[in-house]
PDB file of C-alpha atoms in Angstrom:
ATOM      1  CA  UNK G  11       0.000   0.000   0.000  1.00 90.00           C
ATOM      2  CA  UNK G  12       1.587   3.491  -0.821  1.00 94.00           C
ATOM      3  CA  UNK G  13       0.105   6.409   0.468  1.00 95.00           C
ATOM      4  CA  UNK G  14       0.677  10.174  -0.712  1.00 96.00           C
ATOM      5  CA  UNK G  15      -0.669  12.788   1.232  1.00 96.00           C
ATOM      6  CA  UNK G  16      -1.768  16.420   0.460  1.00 96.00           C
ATOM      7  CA  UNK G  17      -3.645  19.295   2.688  1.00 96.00           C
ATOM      8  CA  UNK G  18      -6.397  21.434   1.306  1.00 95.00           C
ATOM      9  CA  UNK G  19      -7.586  23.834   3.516  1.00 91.00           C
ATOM     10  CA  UNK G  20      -8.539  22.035   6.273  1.00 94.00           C
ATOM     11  CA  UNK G  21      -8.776  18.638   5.132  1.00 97.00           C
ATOM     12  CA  UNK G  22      -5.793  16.074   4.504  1.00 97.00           C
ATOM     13  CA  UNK G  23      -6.143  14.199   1.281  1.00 97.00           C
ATOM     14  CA  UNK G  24      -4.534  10.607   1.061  1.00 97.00           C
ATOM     15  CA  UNK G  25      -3.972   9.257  -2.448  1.00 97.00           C
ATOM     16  CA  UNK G  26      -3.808   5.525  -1.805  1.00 97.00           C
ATOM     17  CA  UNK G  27      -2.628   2.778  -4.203  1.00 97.00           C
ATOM     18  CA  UNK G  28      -2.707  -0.642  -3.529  1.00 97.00           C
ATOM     19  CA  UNK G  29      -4.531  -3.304  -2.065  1.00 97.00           C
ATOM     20  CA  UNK G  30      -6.126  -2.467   1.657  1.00 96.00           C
ATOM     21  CA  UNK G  31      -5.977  -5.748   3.434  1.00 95.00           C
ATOM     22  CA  UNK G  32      -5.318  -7.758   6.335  1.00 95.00           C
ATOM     23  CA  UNK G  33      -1.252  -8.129   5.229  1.00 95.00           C
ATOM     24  CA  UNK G  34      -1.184  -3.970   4.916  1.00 96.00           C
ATOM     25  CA  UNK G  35      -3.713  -2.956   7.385  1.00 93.00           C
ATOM     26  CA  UNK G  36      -1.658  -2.429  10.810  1.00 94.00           C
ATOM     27  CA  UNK G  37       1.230  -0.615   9.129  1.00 95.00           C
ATOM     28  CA  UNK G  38      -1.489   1.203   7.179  1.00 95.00           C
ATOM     29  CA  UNK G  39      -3.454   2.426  10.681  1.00 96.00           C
ATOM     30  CA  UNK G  40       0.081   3.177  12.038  1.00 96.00           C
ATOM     31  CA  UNK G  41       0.980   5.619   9.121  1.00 96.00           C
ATOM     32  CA  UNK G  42      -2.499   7.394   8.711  1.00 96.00           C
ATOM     33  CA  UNK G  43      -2.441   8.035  12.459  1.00 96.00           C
ATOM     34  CA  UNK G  44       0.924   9.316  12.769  1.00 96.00           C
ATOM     35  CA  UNK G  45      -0.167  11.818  10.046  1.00 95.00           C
ATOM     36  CA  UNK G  46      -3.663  12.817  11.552  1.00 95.00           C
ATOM     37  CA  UNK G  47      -1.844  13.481  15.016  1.00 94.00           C
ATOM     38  CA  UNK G  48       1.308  15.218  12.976  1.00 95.00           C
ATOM     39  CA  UNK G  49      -1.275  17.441  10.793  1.00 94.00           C
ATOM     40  CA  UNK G  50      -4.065  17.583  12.448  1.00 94.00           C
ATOM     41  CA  UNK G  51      -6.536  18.246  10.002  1.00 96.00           C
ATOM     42  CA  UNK G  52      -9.949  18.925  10.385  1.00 96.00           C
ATOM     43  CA  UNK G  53     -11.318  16.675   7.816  1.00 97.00           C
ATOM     44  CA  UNK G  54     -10.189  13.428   5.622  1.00 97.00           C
ATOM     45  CA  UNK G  55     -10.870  12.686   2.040  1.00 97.00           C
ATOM     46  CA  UNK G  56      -9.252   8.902   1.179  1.00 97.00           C
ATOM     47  CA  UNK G  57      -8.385   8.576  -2.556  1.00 97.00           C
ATOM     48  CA  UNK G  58      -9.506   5.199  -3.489  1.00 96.00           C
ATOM     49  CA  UNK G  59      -9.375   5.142  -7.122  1.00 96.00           C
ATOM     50  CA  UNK G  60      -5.820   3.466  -6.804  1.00 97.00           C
ATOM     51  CA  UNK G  61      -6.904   0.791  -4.546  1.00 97.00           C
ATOM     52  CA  UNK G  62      -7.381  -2.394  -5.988  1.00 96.00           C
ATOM     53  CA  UNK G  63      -8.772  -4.680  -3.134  1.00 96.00           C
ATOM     54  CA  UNK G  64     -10.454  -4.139   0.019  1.00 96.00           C
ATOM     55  CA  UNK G  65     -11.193  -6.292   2.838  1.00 96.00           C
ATOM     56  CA  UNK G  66     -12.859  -6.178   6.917  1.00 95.00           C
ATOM     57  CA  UNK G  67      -9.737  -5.170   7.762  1.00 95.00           C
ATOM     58  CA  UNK G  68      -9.493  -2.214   5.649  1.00 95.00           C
ATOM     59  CA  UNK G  69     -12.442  -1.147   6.367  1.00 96.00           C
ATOM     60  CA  UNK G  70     -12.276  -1.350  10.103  1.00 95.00           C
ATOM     61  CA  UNK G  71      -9.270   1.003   9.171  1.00 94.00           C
ATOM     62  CA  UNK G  72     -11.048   3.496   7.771  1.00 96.00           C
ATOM     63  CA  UNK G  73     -14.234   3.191  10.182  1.00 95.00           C
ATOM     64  CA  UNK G  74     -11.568   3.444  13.053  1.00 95.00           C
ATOM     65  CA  UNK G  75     -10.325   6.776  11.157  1.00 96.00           C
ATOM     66  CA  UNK G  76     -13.855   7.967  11.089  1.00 95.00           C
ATOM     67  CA  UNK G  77     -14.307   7.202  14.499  1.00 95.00           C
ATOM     68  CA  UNK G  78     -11.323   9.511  15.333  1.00 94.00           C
ATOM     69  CA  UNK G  79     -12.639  12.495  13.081  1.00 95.00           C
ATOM     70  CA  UNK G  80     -16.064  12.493  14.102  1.00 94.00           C
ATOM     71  CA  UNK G  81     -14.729  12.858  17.626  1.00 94.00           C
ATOM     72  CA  UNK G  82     -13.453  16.259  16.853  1.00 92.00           C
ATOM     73  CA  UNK G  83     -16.083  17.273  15.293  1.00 95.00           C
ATOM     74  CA  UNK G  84     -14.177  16.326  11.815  1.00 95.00           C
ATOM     75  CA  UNK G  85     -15.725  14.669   8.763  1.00 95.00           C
ATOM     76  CA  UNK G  86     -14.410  11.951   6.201  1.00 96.00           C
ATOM     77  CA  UNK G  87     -14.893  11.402   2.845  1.00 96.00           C
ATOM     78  CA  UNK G  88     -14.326   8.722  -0.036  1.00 96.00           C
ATOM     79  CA  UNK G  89     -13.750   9.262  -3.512  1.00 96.00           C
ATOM     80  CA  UNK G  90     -12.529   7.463  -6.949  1.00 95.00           C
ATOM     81  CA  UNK G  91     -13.259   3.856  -5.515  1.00 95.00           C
ATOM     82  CA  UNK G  92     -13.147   1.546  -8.262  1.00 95.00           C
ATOM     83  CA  UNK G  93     -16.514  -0.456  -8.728  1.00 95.00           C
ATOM     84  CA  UNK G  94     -14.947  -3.394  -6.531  1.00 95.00           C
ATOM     85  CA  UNK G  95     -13.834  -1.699  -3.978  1.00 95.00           C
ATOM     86  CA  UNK G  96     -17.316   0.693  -4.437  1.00 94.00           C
ATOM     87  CA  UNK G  97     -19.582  -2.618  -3.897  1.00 94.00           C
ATOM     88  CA  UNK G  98     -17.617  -3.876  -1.119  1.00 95.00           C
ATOM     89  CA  UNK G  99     -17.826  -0.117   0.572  1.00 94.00           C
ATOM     90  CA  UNK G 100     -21.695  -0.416  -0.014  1.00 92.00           C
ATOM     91  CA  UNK G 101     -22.176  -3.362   1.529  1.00 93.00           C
ATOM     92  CA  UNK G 102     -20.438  -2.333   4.730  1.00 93.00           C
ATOM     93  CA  UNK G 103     -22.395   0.210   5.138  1.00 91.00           C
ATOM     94  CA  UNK G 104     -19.688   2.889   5.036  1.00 89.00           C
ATOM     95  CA  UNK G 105     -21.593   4.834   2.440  1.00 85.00           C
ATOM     96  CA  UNK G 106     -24.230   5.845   4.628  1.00 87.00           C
ATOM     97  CA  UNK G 107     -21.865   7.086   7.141  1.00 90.00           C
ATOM     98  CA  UNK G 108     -19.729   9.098   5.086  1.00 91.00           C
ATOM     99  CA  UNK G 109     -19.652  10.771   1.501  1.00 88.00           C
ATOM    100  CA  UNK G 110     -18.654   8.926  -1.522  1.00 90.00           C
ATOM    101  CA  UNK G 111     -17.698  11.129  -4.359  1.00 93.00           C
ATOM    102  CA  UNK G 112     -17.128  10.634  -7.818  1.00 91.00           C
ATOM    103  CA  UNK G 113     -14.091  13.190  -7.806  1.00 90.00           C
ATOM    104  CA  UNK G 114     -11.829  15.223  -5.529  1.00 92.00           C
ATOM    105  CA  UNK G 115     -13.389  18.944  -6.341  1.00 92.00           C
ATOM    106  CA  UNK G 116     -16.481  17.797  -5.096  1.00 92.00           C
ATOM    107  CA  UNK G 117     -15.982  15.982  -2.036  1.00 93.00           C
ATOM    108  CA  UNK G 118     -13.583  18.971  -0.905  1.00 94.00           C
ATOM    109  CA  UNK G 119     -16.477  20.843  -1.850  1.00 92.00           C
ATOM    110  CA  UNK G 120     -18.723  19.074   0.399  1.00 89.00           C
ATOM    111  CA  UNK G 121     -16.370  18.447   3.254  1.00 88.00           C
TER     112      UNK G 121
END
């Protein structure tokens, strides 16, 4: 998993590529929270549209993440997710929880 990071305002933008799975996912938490705490942004947007695979672990990653945010009164958002990694994101239940965007400009927009 390779993550690239940007901030926007108040929101810190992670451009991830990869697969987001149980081999990835504790060195994956480990990195994204030693950013938030570094950065502290306000907000998240995760850039999906390079990830590949997702599994329960990756998405207890990002619903830990959310967690986090929402406790400072932050908000998350998803955008690019391929159609896989979409479907598996709908059936979590994730998408009710937090924006899903078709591209960057508007979920910045919207965060």
């Amino acid at each position: 998993m390779e993550i690239d990071y940007s901030i926007v305002k108040d929101t810190m933008i992670l451009r991830l590529k990869g697969e987001l799975d149980h081999a990835v996912a504790e060195k994956f938490r480990t990195e994204v929270d030693s950013l938030l705490q570094k950065m502290a942004p306000q907000n998240l947007l995760l850039d999906m549209g390079g990830v590949s695979f997702i599994d329960s672990s990756g998405l207890g990653i990002i619903l830990g993440r959310y967690r986090q945010l929402q406790a400072r009164q932050g908000r998350m958002a998803i955008t690019r997710a391929q159609p896989q990694v979409r479907r598996i994101l709908e059936l979590s239940g994730l998408m009710r929880v937090m924006g899903i965007y078709t591209d960057e400009t508007r979920a910045l927009n919207e965060l």
